[in-house]
Short mmCIF file of C-alpha atoms in Angstrom, two decimals:
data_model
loop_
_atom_site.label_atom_id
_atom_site.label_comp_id
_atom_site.label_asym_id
_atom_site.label_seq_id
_atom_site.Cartn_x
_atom_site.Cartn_y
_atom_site.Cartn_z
CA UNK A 194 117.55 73.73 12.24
CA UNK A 195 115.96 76.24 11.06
CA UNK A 196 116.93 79.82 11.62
CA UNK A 197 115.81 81.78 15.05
CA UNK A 198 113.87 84.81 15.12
CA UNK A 199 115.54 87.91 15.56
CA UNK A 200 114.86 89.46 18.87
CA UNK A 201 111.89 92.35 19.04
CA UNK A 202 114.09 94.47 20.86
CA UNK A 203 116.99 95.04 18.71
CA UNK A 204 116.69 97.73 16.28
CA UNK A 205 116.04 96.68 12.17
CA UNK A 206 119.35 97.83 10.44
CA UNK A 207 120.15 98.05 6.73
CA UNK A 208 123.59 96.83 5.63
CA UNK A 209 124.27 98.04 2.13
CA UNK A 210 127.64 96.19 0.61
CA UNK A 211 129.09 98.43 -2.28
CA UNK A 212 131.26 97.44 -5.39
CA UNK A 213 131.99 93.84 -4.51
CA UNK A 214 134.16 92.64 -7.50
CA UNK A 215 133.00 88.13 -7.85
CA UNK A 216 129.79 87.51 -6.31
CA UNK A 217 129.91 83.87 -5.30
CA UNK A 218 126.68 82.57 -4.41
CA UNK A 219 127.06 79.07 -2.87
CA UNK A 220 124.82 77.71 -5.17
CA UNK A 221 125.71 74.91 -7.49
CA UNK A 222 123.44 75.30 -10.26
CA UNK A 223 125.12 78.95 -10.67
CA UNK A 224 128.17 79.85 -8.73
CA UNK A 225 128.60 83.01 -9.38
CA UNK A 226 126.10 86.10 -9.86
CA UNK A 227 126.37 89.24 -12.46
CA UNK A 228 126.02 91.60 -9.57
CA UNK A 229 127.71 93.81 -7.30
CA UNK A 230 125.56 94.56 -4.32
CA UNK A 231 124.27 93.38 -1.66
CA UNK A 232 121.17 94.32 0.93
CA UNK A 233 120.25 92.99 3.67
CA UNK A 234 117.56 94.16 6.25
CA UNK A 235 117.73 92.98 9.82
CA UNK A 236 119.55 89.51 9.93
CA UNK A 237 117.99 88.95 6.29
CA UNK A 238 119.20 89.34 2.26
CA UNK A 239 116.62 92.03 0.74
CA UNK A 240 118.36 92.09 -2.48
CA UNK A 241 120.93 91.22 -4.63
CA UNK A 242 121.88 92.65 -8.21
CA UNK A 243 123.54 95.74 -9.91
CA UNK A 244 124.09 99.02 -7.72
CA UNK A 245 121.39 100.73 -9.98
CA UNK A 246 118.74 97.82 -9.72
CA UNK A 247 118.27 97.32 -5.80
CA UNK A 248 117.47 99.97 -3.10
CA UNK A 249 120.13 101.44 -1.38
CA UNK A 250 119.01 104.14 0.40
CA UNK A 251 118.66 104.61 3.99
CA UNK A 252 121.33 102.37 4.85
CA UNK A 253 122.61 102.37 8.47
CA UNK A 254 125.81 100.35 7.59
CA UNK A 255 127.49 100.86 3.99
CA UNK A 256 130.88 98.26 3.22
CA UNK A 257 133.20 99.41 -0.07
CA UNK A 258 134.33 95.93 -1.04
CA UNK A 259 136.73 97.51 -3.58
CA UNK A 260 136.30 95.16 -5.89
CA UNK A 261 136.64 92.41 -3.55
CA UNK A 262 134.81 89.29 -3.65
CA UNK A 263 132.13 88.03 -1.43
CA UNK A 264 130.69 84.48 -1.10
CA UNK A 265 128.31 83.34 1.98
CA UNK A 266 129.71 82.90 5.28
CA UNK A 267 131.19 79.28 5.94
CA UNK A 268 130.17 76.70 7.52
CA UNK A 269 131.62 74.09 9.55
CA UNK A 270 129.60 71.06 9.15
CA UNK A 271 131.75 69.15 12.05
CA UNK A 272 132.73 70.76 15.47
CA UNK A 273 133.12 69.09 19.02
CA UNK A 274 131.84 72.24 21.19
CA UNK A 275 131.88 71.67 24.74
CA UNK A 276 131.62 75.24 27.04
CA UNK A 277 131.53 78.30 25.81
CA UNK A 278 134.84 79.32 23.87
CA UNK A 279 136.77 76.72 25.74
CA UNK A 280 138.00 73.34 24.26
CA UNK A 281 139.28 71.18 27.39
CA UNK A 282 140.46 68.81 23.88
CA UNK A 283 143.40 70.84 23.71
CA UNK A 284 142.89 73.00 26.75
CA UNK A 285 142.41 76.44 24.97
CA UNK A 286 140.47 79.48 24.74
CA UNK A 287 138.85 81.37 21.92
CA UNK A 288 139.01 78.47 19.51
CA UNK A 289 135.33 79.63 17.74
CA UNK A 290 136.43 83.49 17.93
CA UNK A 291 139.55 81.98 15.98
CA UNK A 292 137.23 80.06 13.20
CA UNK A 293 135.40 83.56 12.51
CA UNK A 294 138.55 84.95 11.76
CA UNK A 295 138.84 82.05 9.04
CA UNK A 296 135.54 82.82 7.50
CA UNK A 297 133.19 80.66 9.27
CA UNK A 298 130.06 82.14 10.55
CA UNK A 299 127.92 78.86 11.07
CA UNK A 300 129.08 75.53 12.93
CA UNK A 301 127.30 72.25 13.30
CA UNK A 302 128.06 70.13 16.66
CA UNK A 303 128.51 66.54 16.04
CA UNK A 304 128.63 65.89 19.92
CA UNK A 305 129.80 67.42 23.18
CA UNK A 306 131.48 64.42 23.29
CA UNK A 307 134.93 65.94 25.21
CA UNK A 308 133.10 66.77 27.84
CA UNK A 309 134.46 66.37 30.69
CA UNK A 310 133.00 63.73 32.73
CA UNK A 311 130.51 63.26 29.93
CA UNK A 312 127.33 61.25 31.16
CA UNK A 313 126.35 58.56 29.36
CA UNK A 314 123.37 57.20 31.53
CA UNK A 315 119.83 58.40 29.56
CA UNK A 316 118.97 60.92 31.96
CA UNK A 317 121.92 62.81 31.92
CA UNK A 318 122.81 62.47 28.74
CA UNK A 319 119.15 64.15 27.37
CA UNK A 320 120.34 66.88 30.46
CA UNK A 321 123.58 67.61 28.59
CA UNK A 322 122.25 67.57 25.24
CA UNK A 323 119.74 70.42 26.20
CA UNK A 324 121.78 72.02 28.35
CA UNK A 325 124.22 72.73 25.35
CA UNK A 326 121.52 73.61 22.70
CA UNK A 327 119.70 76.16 25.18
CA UNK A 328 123.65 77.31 25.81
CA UNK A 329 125.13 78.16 22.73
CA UNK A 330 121.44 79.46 21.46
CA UNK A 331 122.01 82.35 23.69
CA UNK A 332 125.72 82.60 23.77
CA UNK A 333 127.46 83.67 19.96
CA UNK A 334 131.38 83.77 20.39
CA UNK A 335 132.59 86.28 17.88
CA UNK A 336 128.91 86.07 16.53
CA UNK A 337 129.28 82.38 15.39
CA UNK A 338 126.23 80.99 15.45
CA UNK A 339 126.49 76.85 16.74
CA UNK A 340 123.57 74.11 16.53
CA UNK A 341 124.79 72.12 19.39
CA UNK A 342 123.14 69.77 21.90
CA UNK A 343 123.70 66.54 19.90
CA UNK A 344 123.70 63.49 22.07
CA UNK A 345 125.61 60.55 21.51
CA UNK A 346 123.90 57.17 21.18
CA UNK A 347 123.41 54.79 24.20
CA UNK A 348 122.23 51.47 24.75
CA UNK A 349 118.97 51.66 26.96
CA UNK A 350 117.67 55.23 24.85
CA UNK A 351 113.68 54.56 23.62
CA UNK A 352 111.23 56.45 21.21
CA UNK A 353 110.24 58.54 23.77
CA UNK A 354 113.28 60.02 24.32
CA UNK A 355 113.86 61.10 20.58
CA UNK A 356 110.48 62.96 21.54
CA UNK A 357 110.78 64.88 24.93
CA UNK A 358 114.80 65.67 22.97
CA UNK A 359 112.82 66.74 19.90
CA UNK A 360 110.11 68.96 22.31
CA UNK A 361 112.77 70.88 24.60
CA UNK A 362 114.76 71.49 20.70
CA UNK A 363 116.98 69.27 20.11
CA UNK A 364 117.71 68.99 17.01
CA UNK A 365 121.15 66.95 15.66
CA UNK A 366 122.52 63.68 16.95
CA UNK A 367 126.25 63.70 17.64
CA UNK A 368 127.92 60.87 16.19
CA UNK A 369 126.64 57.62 15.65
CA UNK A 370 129.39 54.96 17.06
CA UNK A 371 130.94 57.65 20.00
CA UNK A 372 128.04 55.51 22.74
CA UNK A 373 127.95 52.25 23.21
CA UNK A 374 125.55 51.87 20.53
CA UNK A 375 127.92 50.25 17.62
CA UNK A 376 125.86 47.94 15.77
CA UNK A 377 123.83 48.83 12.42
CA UNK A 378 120.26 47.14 13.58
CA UNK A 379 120.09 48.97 17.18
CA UNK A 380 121.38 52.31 15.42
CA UNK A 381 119.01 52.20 12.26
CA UNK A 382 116.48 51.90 14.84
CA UNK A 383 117.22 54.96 16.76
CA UNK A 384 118.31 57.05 13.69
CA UNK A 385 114.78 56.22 12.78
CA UNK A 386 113.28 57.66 15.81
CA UNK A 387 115.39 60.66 15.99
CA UNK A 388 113.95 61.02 12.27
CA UNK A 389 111.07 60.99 13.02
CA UNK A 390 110.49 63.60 15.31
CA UNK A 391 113.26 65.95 13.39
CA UNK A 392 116.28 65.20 14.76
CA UNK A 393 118.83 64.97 12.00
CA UNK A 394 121.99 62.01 12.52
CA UNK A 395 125.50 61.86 11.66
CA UNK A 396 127.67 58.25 12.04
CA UNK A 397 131.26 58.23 12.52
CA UNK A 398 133.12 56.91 9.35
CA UNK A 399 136.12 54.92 9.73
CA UNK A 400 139.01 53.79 12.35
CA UNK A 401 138.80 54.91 15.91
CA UNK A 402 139.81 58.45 16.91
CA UNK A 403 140.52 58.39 20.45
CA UNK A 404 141.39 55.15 22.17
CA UNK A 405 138.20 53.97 23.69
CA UNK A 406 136.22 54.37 20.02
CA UNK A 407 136.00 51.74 17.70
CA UNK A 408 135.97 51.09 13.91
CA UNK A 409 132.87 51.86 12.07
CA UNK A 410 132.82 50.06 8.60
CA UNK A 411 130.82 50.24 5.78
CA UNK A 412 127.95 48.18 6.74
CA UNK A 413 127.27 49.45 9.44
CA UNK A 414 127.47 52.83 7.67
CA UNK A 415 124.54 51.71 4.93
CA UNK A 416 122.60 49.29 7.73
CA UNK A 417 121.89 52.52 10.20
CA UNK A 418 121.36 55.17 6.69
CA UNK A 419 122.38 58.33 8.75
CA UNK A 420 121.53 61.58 7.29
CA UNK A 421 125.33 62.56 7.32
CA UNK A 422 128.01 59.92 6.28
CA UNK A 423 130.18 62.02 8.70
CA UNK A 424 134.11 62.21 7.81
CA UNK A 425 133.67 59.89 5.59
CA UNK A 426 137.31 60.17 4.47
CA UNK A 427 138.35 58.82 8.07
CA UNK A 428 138.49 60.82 11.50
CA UNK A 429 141.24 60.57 11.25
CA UNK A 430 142.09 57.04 9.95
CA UNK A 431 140.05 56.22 6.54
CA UNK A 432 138.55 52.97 5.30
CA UNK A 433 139.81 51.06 2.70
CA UNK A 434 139.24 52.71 -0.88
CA UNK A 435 136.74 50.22 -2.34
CA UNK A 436 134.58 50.50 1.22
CA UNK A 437 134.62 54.65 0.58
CA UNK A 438 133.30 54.20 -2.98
CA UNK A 439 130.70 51.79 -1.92
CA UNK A 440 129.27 54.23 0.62
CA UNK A 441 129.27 57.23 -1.95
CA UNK A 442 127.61 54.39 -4.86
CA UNK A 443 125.39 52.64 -2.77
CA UNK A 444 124.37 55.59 0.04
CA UNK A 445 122.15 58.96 -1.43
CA UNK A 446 123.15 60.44 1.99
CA UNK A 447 125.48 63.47 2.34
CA UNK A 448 129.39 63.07 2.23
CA UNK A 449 131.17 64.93 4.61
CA UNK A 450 134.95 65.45 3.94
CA UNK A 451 136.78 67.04 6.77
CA UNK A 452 139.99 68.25 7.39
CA UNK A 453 140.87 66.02 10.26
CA UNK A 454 141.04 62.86 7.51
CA UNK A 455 142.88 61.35 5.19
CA UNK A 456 143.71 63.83 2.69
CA UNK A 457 144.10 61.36 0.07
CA UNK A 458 140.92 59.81 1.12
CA UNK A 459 138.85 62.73 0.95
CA UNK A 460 139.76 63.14 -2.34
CA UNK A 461 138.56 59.74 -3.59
CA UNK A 462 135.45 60.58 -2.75
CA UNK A 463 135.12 63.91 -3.94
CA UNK A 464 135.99 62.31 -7.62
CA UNK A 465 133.70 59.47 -6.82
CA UNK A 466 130.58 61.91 -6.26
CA UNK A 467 131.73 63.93 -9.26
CA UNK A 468 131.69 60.52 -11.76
CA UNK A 469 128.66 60.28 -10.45
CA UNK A 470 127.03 63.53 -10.74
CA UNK A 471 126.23 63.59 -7.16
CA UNK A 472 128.78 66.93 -6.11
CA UNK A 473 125.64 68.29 -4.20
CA UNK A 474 126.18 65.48 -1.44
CA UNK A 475 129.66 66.94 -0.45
CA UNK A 476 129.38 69.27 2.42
CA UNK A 477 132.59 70.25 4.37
CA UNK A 478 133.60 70.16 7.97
CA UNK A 479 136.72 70.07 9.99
CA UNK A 480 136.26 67.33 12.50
CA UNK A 481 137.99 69.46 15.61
CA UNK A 482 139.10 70.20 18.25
CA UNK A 483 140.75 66.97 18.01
CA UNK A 484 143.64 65.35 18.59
CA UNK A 485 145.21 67.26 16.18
CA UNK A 486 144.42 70.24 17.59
CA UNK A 487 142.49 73.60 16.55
CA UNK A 488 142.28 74.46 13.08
CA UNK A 489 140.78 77.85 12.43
CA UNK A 490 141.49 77.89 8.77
CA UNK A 491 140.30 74.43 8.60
CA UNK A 492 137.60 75.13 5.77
CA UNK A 493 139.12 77.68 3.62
CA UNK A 494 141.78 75.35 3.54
CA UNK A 495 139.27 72.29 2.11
CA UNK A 496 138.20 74.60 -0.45
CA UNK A 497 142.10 74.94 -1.75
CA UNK A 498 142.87 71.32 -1.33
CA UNK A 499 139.75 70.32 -3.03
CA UNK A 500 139.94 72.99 -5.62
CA UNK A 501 143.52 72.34 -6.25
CA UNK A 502 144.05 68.74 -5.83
CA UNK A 503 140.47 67.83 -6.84
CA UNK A 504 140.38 69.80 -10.11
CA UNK A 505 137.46 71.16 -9.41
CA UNK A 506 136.48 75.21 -9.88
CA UNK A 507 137.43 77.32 -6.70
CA UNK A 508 133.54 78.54 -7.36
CA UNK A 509 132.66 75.28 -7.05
CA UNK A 510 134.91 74.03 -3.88
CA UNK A 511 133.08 77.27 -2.29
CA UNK A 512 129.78 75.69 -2.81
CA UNK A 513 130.84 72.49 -0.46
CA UNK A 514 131.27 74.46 2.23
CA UNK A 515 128.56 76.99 1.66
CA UNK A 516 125.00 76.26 -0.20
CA UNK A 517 125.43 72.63 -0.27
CA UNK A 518 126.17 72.12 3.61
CA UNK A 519 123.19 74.43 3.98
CA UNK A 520 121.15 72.41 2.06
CA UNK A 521 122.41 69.39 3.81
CA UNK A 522 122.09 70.67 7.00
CA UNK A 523 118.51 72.39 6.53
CA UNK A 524 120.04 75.62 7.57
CA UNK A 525 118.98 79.20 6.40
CA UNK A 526 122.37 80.38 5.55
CA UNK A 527 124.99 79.49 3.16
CA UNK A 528 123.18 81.07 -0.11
CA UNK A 529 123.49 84.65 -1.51
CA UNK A 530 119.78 84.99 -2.03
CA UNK A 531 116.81 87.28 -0.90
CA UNK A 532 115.43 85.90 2.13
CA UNK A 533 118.47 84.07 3.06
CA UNK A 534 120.47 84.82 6.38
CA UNK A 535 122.87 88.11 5.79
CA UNK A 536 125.96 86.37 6.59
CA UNK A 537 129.24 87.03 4.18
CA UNK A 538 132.88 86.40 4.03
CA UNK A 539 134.65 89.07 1.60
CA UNK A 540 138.12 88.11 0.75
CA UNK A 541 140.61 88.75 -2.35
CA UNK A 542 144.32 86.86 -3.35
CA UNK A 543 146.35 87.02 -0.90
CA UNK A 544 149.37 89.70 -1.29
CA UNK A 545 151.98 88.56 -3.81
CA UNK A 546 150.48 85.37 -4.77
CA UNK A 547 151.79 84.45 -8.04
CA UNK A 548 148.06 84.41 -9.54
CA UNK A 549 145.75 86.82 -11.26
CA UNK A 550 142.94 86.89 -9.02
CA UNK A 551 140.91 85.35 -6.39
CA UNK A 552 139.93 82.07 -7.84
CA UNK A 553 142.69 81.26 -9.65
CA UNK A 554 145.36 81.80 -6.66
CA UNK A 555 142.71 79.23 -4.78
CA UNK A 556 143.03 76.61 -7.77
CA UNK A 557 146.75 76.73 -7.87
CA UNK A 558 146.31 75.87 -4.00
CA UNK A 559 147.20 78.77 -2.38
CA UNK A 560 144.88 80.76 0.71
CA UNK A 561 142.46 83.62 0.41
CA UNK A 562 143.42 86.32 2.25
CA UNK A 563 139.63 87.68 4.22
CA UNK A 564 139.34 91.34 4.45
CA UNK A 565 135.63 91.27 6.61
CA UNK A 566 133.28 88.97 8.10
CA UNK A 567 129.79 89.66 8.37
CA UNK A 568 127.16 87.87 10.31
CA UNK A 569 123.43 88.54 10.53
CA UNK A 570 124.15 92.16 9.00
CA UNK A 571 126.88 93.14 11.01
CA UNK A 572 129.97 93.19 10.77
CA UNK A 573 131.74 90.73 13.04
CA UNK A 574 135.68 90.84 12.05
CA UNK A 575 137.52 93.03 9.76
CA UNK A 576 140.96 92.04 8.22
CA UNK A 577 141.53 88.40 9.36
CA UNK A 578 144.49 88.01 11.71
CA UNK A 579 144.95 84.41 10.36
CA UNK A 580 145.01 84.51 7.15
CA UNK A 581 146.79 85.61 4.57
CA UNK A 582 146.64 89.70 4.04
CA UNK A 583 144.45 89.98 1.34
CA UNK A 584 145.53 92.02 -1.62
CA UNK A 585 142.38 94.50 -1.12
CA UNK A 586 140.33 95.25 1.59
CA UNK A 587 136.91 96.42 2.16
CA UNK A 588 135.95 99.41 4.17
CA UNK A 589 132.93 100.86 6.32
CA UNK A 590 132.04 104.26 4.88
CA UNK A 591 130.18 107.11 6.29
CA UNK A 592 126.18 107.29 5.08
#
């Protein structure tokens, strides 16, 4: 996955962000930097470090974060895109613009699965899959960028067809367990192929979700060894405790906890990775549009209920849904670093929280207010109309 080359024809810009109060990296090995700038060039990080230590001249967009903080852009590691901006789930419009506005500037499809009138013979089902990554390549809501085109599983599907998916770009499976493939042999075999030529695999953890889907246990989970044990705190109804530690103790895949679970559930295994010292498999997602609806502060919200519930640093929660789902994901973004994509959230305490900054109001469980979003070294939303107002907010300044 990884990231796509900027086009020849747009002109290189240089997006210099001023005075930014916490620098949060995304990175677990050291969540937060000594610095307090930012440059990027083009759609890329140039440099990161103290005002007086980086090059700042000739910038063609300047942000005052006034003290602010800035962490990577989100990511969603768990979306059900379908057309466009439109979810025929619940029927509604603008969803993804509505995600940006909580923060998230990346999403990862696990399946176009509410398609509707999906096809599930192999022909059409390779059709749809490209048809959606060669879609939402070229079409951004709100700037969002979305690795979609992630086929479902189907009885029938050979090594061959992992190939011509992997050739026309396909890159992610959607959920294992959504097809008619539900049994651990057949599905190791095919997660295998996929593998093979690149194509990265997520299984559905847990209860049905829809009538029509079925339960996926934990043996099946371990027999097919997914790259992503996807919701694996139940989407939405978990498994039994001692079945969720087993997949964190006996799996080295990624854990992805998602909003649409079982809150309780999700936090079992957060605490299970951490007595393991395995944090760096948790990576975040929201699991929608579902059933439950459209959640645009779905990840910001993870971080507080992780942070706060989990006892974990807000610095740290951060990282889940930033550096490590980049990691897990082999994406470009999700890392304040040189050479990484130029995509930030800036946000602050929200106004009259009853804490004394940033990271402490997210601890004690409460939202960030976001002041700006930036994506690929523009700007692509200013103060967030869904969150929280945030106590301070940056501002684009005259060169």
């Amino acid at each position: 996955m990884a990231h796509d080359e900027p086009s020849k024809s747009v002109p290189q810009t240089k997006l210099v962000i001023r005075n930014i109060g916490l620098l949060l990296s995304g990175d677990l090995a050291n969540p937060i930097l000594d610095a307090d700038t930012v440059v990027a060039v083009g759609d890329r990080i140039a440099a990161v470090g103290k005002e007086k230590d980086v090059d700042t001249s000739g910038a063609t967009i300047s942000i005052n974060a006034k003290g602010t903080a800035l962490a990577p852009g989100l990511i969603d590691s768990h979306v059900h895109p379908v057309c466009g901006d439109w979810t025929p789930r619940q029927n509604q419009l603008g969803w993804i613009d509505s995600y940006l506005h909580g923060g998230v500037t990346t999403m990862v499809s696990a399946g176009e699965v509410h398609t509707p009138g999906r096809p599930k013979d192999i022909i059409g089902l390779k059709a749809m899959a490209i048809f959606a990554q060669r879609a939402f390549h070229a079409f951004r809501p709100g700037g969002v960028r979305i690795y979609a085109g992630a086929p479902v599983l189907e009885h029938g599907m050979v090594e061959d067809d992992f190939k011509e998916l992997a050739a026309a770009g396909v890159k992610i499976l959607g959920e294992v367990g959504l097809g008619s493939v539900k049994d651990g042999k057949t599905a190791h075999q095919m997660v295998s192929w996929a593998r093979k030529y690149g194509i990265q695999s997520t299984i559905h953890t847990g209860g049905p979700s829809i009538p029509g889907s079925s339960l996926i246990d934990k043996d099946m989970v371990l027999e097919t060894d997914a790259d992503v044990i996807g919701h694996v705190n139940g989407g939405h109804t978990a498994l039994p405790d001692d079945q969720i530690t087993a997949l964190c103790e006996r799996s080295t895949r990624a854990l992805e906890i998602v909003h649409n679970g079982n809150e309780r559930a999700g936090l079992l295994a957060l605490r299970t990775a951490m007595e393991l010292k395995q944090l760096d498999r948790v990576i975040l997602g929201t699991d929608s549009p579902a059933g439950s609806g459209v959640q645009p502060l779905g990840i910001v919200r993870m971080i507080s209920l992780l942070s706060s519930l989990g006892g974990i640093p807000a610095e740290v929660a951060i990282c889940l849904a930033t550096g490590n789902t980049a990691k897990m994901r082999k994406l470009d973004c999700g890392l304040i670093a040189p050479g990484r994509e130029a995509s930030f959230v800036l946000m602050d305490k929200a106004q009259h929280s009853a804490s004394k900054n940033l990271l402490d109001s997210i601890q004690k469980g409460d939202l960030p207010g976001i002041g700006m979003v930036i994506i690929d070294g523009a700007v692509g939303a200013h103060r967030s109309r869904n969150t929280p107002p945030a106590t301070a907010v940056p501002e684009m300044v005259s060169r």
